[in-house]
mmCIF file of C-alpha atoms in Angstrom:
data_model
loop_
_atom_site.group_PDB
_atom_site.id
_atom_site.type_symbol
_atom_site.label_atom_id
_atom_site.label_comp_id
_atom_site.label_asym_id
_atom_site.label_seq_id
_atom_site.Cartn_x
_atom_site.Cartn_y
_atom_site.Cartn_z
ATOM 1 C CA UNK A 9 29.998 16.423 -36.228
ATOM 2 C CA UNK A 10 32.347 16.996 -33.351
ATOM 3 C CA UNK A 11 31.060 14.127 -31.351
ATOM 4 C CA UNK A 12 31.283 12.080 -34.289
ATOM 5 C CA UNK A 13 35.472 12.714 -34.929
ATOM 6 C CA UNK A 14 35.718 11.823 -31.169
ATOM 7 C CA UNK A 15 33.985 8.779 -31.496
ATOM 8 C CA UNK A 16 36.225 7.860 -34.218
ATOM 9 C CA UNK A 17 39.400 8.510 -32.768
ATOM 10 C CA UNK A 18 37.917 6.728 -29.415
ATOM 11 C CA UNK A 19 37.832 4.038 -31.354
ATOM 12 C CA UNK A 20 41.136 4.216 -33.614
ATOM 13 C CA UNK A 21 42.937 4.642 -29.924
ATOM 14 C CA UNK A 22 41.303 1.551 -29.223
ATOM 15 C CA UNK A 23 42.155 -0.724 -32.452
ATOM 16 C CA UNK A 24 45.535 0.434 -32.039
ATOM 17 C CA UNK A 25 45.926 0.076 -28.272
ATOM 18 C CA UNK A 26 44.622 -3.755 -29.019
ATOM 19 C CA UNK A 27 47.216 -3.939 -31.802
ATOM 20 C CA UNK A 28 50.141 -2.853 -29.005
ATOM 21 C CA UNK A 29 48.269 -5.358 -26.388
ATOM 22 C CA UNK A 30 48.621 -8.018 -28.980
ATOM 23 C CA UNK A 31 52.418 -7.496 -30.738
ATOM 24 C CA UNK A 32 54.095 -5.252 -28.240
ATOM 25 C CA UNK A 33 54.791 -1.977 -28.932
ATOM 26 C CA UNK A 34 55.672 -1.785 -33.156
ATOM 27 C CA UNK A 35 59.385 0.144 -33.038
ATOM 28 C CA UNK A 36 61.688 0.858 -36.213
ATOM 29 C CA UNK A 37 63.592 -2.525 -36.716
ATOM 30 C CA UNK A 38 67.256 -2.173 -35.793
ATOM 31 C CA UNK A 39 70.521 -4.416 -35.211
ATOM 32 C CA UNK A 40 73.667 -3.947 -33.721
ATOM 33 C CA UNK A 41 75.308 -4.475 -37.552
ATOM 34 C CA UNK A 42 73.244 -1.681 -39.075
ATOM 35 C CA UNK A 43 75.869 0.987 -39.086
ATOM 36 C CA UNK A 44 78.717 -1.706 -40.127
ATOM 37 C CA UNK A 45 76.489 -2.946 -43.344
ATOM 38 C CA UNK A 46 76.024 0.617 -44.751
ATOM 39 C CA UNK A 47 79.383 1.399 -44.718
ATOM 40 C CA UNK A 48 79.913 -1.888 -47.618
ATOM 41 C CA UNK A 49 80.177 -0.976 -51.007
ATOM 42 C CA UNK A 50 76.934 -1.607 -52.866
ATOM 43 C CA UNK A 51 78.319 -4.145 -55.578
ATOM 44 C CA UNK A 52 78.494 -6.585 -52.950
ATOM 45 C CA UNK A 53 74.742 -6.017 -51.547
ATOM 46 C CA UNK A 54 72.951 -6.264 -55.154
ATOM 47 C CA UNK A 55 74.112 -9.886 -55.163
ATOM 48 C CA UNK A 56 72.203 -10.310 -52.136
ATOM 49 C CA UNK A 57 68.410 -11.310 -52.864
ATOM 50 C CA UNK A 58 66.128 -11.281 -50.492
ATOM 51 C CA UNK A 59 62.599 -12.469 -50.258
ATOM 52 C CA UNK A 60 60.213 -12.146 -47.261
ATOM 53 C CA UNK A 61 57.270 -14.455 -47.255
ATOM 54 C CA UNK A 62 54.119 -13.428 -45.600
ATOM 55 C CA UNK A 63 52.369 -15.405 -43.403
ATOM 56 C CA UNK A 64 49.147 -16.457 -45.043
ATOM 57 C CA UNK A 65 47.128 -16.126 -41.836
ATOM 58 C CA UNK A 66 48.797 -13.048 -41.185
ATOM 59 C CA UNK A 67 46.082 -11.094 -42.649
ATOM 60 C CA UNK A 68 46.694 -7.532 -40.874
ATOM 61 C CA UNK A 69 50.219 -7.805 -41.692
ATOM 62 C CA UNK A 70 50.929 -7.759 -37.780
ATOM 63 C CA UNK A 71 54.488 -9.635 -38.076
ATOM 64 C CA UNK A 72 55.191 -6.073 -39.766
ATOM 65 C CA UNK A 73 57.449 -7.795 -42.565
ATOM 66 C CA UNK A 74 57.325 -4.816 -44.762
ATOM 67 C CA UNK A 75 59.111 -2.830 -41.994
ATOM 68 C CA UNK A 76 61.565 -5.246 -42.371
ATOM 69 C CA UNK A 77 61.758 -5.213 -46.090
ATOM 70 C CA UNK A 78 62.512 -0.827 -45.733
ATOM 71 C CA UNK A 79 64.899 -1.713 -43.590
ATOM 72 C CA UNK A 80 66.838 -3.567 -45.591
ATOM 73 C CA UNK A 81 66.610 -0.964 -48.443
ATOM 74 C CA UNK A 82 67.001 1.609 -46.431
ATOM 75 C CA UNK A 83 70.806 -0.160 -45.950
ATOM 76 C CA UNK A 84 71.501 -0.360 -49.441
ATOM 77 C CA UNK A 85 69.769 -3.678 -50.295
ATOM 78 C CA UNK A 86 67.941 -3.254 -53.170
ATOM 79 C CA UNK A 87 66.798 -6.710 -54.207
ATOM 80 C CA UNK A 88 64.833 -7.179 -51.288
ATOM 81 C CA UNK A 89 61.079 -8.773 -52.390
ATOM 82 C CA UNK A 90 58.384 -9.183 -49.708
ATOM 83 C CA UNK A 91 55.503 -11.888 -51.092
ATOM 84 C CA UNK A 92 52.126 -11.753 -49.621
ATOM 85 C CA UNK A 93 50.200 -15.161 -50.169
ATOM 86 C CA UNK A 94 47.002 -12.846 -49.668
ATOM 87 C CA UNK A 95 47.934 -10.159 -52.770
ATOM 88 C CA UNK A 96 48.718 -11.880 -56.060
ATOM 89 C CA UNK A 97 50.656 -8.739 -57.243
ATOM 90 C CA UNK A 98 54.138 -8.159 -55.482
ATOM 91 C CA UNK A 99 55.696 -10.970 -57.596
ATOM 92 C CA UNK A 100 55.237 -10.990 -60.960
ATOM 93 C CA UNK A 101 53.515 -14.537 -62.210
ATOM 94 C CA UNK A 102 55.639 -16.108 -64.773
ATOM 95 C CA UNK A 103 54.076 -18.069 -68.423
ATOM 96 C CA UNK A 104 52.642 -21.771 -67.013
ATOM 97 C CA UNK A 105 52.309 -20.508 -62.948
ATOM 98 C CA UNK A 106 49.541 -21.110 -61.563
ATOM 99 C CA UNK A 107 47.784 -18.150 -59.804
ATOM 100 C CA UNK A 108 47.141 -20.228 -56.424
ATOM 101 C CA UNK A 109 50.595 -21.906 -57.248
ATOM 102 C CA UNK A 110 52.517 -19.745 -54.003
ATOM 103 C CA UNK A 111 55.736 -21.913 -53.888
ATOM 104 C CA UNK A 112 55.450 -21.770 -57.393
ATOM 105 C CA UNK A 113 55.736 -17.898 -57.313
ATOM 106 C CA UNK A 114 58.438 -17.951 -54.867
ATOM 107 C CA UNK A 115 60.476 -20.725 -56.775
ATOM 108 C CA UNK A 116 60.423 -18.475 -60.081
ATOM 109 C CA UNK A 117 61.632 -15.438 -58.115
ATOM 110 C CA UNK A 118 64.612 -17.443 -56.815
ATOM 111 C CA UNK A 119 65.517 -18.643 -60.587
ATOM 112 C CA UNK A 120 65.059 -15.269 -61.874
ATOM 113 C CA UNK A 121 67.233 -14.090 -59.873
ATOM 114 C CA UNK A 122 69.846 -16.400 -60.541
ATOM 115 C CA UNK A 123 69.119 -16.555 -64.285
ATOM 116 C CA UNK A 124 69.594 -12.432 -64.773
ATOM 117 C CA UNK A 125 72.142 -12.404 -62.353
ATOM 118 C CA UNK A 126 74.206 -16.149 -61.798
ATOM 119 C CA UNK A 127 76.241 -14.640 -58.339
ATOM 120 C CA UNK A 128 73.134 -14.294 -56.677
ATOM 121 C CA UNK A 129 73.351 -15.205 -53.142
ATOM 122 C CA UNK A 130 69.766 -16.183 -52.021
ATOM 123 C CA UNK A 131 67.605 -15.988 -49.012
ATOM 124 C CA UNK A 132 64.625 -16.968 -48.460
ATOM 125 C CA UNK A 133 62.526 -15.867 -44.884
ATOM 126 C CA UNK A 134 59.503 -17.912 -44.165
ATOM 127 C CA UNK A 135 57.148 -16.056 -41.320
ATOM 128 C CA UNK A 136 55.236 -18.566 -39.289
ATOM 129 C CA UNK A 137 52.698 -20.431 -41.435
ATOM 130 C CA UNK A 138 54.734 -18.637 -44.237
ATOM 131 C CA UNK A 139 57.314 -21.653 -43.822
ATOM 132 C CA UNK A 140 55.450 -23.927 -45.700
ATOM 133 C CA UNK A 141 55.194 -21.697 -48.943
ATOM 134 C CA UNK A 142 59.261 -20.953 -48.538
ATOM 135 C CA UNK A 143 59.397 -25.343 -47.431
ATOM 136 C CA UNK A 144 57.376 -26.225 -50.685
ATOM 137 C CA UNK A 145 59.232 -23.656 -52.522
ATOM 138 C CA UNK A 146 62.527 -25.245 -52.019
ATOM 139 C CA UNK A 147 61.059 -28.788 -53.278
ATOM 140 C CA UNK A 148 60.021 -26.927 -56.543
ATOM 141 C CA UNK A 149 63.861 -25.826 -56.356
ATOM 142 C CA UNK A 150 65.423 -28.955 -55.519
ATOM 143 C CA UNK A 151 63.902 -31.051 -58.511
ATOM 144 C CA UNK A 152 65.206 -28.134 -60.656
ATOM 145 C CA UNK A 153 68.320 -28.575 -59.792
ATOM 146 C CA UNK A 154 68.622 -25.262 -57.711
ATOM 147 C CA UNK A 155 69.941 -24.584 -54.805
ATOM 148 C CA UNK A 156 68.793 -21.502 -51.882
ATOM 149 C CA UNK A 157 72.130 -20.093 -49.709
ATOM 150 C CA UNK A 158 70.208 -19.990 -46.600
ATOM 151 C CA UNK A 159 66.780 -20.224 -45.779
ATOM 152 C CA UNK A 160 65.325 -18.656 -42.258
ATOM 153 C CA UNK A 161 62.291 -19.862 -40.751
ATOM 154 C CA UNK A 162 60.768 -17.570 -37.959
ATOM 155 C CA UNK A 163 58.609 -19.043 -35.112
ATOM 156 C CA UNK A 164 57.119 -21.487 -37.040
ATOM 157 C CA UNK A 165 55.079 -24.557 -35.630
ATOM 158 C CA UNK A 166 53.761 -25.567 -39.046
ATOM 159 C CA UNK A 167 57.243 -26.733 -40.410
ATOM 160 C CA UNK A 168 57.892 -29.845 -38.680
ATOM 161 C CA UNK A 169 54.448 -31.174 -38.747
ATOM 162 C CA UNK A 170 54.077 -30.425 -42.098
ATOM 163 C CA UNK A 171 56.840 -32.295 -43.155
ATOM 164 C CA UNK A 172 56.307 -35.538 -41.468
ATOM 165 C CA UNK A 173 56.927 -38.474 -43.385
ATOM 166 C CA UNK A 174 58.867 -36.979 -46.258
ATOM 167 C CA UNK A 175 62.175 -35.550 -45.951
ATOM 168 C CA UNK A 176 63.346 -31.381 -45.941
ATOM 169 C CA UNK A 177 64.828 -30.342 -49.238
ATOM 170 C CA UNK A 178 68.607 -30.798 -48.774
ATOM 171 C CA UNK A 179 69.101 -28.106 -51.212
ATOM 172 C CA UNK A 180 69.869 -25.350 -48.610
ATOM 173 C CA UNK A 181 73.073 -24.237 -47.839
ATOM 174 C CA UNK A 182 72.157 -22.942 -44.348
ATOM 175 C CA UNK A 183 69.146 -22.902 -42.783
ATOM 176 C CA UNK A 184 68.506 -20.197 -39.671
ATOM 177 C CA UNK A 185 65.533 -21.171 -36.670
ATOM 178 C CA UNK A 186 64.733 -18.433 -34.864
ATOM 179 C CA UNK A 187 62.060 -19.617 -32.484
ATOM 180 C CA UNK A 188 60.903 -18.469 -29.198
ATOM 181 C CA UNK A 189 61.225 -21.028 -26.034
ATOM 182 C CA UNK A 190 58.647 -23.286 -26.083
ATOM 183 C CA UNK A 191 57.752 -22.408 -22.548
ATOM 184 C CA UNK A 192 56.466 -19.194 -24.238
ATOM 185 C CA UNK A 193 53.323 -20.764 -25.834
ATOM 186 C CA UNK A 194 52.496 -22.820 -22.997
ATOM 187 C CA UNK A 195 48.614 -23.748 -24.771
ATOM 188 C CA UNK A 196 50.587 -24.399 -28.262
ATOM 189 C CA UNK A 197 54.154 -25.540 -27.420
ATOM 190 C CA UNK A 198 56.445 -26.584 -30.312
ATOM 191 C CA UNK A 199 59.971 -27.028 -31.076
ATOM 192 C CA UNK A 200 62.214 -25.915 -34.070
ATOM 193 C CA UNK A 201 61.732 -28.520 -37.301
ATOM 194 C CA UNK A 202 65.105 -30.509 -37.508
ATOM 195 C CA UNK A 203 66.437 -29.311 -40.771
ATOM 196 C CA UNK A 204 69.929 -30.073 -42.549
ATOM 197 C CA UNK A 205 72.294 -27.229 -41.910
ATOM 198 C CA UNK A 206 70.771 -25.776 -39.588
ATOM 199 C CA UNK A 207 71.399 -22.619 -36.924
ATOM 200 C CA UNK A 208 69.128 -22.023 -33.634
ATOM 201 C CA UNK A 209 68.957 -18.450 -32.789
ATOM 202 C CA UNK A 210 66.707 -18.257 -29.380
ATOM 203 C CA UNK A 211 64.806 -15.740 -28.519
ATOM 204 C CA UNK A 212 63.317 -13.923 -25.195
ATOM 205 C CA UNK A 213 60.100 -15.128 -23.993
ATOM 206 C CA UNK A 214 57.605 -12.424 -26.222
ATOM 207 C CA UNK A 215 54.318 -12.857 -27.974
ATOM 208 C CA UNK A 216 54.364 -14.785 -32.025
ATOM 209 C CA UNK A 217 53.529 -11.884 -33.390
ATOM 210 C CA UNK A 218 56.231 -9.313 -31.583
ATOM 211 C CA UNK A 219 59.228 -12.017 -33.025
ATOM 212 C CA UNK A 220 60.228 -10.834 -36.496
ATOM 213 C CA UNK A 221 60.960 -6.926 -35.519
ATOM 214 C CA UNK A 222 61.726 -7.418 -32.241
ATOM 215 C CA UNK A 223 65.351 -6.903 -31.502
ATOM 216 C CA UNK A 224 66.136 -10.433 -30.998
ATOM 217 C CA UNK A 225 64.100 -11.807 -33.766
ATOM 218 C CA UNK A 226 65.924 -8.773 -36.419
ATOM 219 C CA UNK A 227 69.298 -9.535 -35.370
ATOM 220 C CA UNK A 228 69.721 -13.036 -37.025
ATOM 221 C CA UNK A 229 68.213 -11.614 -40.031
ATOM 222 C CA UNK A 230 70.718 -9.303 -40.487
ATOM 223 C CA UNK A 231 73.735 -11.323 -39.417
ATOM 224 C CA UNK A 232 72.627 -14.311 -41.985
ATOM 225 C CA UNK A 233 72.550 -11.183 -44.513
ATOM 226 C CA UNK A 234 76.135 -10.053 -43.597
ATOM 227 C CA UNK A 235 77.361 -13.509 -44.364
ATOM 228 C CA UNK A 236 75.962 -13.605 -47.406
ATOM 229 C CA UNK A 237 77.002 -10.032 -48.265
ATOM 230 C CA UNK A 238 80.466 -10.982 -47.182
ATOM 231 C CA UNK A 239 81.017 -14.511 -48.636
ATOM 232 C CA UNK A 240 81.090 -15.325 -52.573
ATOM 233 C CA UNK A 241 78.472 -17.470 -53.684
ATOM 234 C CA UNK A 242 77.523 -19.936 -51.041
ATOM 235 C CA UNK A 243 75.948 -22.439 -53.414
ATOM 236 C CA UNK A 244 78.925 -24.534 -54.753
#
């Protein structure tokens, strides 16, 4: 018995010494406008909706998004979704929605949203290959009418290719690229998709999966949040 619990935690140690090896080493996502956001009066955050979409490859959630999504509740933002592509249940599938229909999914939160609250300021965060559900998401948007306040797309290489030879949804207020040099995939190199609107935020050299919590991948996060916290309704 004894020599089987230390063969076990051998090889837990192991699974999550790979798991540092691979990300870098998983730390409680902070920015240097934490402290300033919890000091705003909630009114003003509840307008704020957030949705973090998963990464469909992503299948042992190493990107950590739902650290991120704590985070952001654990500052007073309570409208803060995160969609995983590989568990149908974290967003609720509206009459006439397909159940493979992802952008579909994400498209009805955003008009939910809107419809039981119209001052909603909207963000949508696309994780690597989770871009394309947030890019097709936006199409569903646009020929609704609809319109996202800023859109953030996070180390992405599938956004730009994806979209070749038909033209980005225009109906984005602001769109936020934070992508890592592309001197830092040397066997993969890609650049940020040329979108309307849009931000670069740059970050160290680091390994994909080590960008979203890391320091420099949280902190334009949380600045695009401020703005929208700050500002009335971007969509005009």
């Amino acid at each position: 018995m004894e020599q089987r619990r230390a063969t076990g935690s051998i090889v837990q140690t192991a699974v999550m010494g790979l798991g540092l090896l691979l990300t870098g080493c998983a730390v409680t996502p902070q920015s240097s406008i934490d402290r300033c956001l919890c000091q705003v009066p909630a009114p003003h955050k509840d307008n704020v909706h957030v949705v973090l979409v998963e990464s469909p490859i992503d299948v042992a959630h190493m990107g950590n998004l739902p650290e991120i999504r704590e985070h952001l509740r654990d500052l007073g933002y309570r409208n803060v979704t995160y969609y995983n592509p590989m568990a149908m249940d974290n967003i609720k599938r509206p009459y006439g929605v397909e159940p493979d229909g992802h952008a579909a999914l994400v498209a009805a939160q955003v008009r939910c949203a809107r419809r039981n609250n119209p001052h909603a300021r909207v963000l949508l965060y696309g994780w690597s290959a989770g871009s394309i559900i947030v890019r097709d998401a936006l199409e569903i948007l646009e020929g609704c009418g609809e319109c996202v306040d800023c859109v953030i797309y996070v180390d992405s290489r599938w956004v730009g290719p994806y979209s070749e030879g038909k033209p980005l949804p225009r109906n984005v207020r602001r769109t936020a690229l934070i992508y890592r040099d592309p001197h830092s995939s040397p066997w993969f190199p890609y650049e940020p998709p040329e979108c309307p609107n849009a931000v670069l935020y740059r970050v160290r050299p680091m390994g994909h999966l080590s960008v979203p919590t890391h320091s420099d991948g949280l902190e334009p996060l949380m600045r695009e949040v401020s703005r929208l916290t700050m500002k009335g309704c971007a969509c005009l």
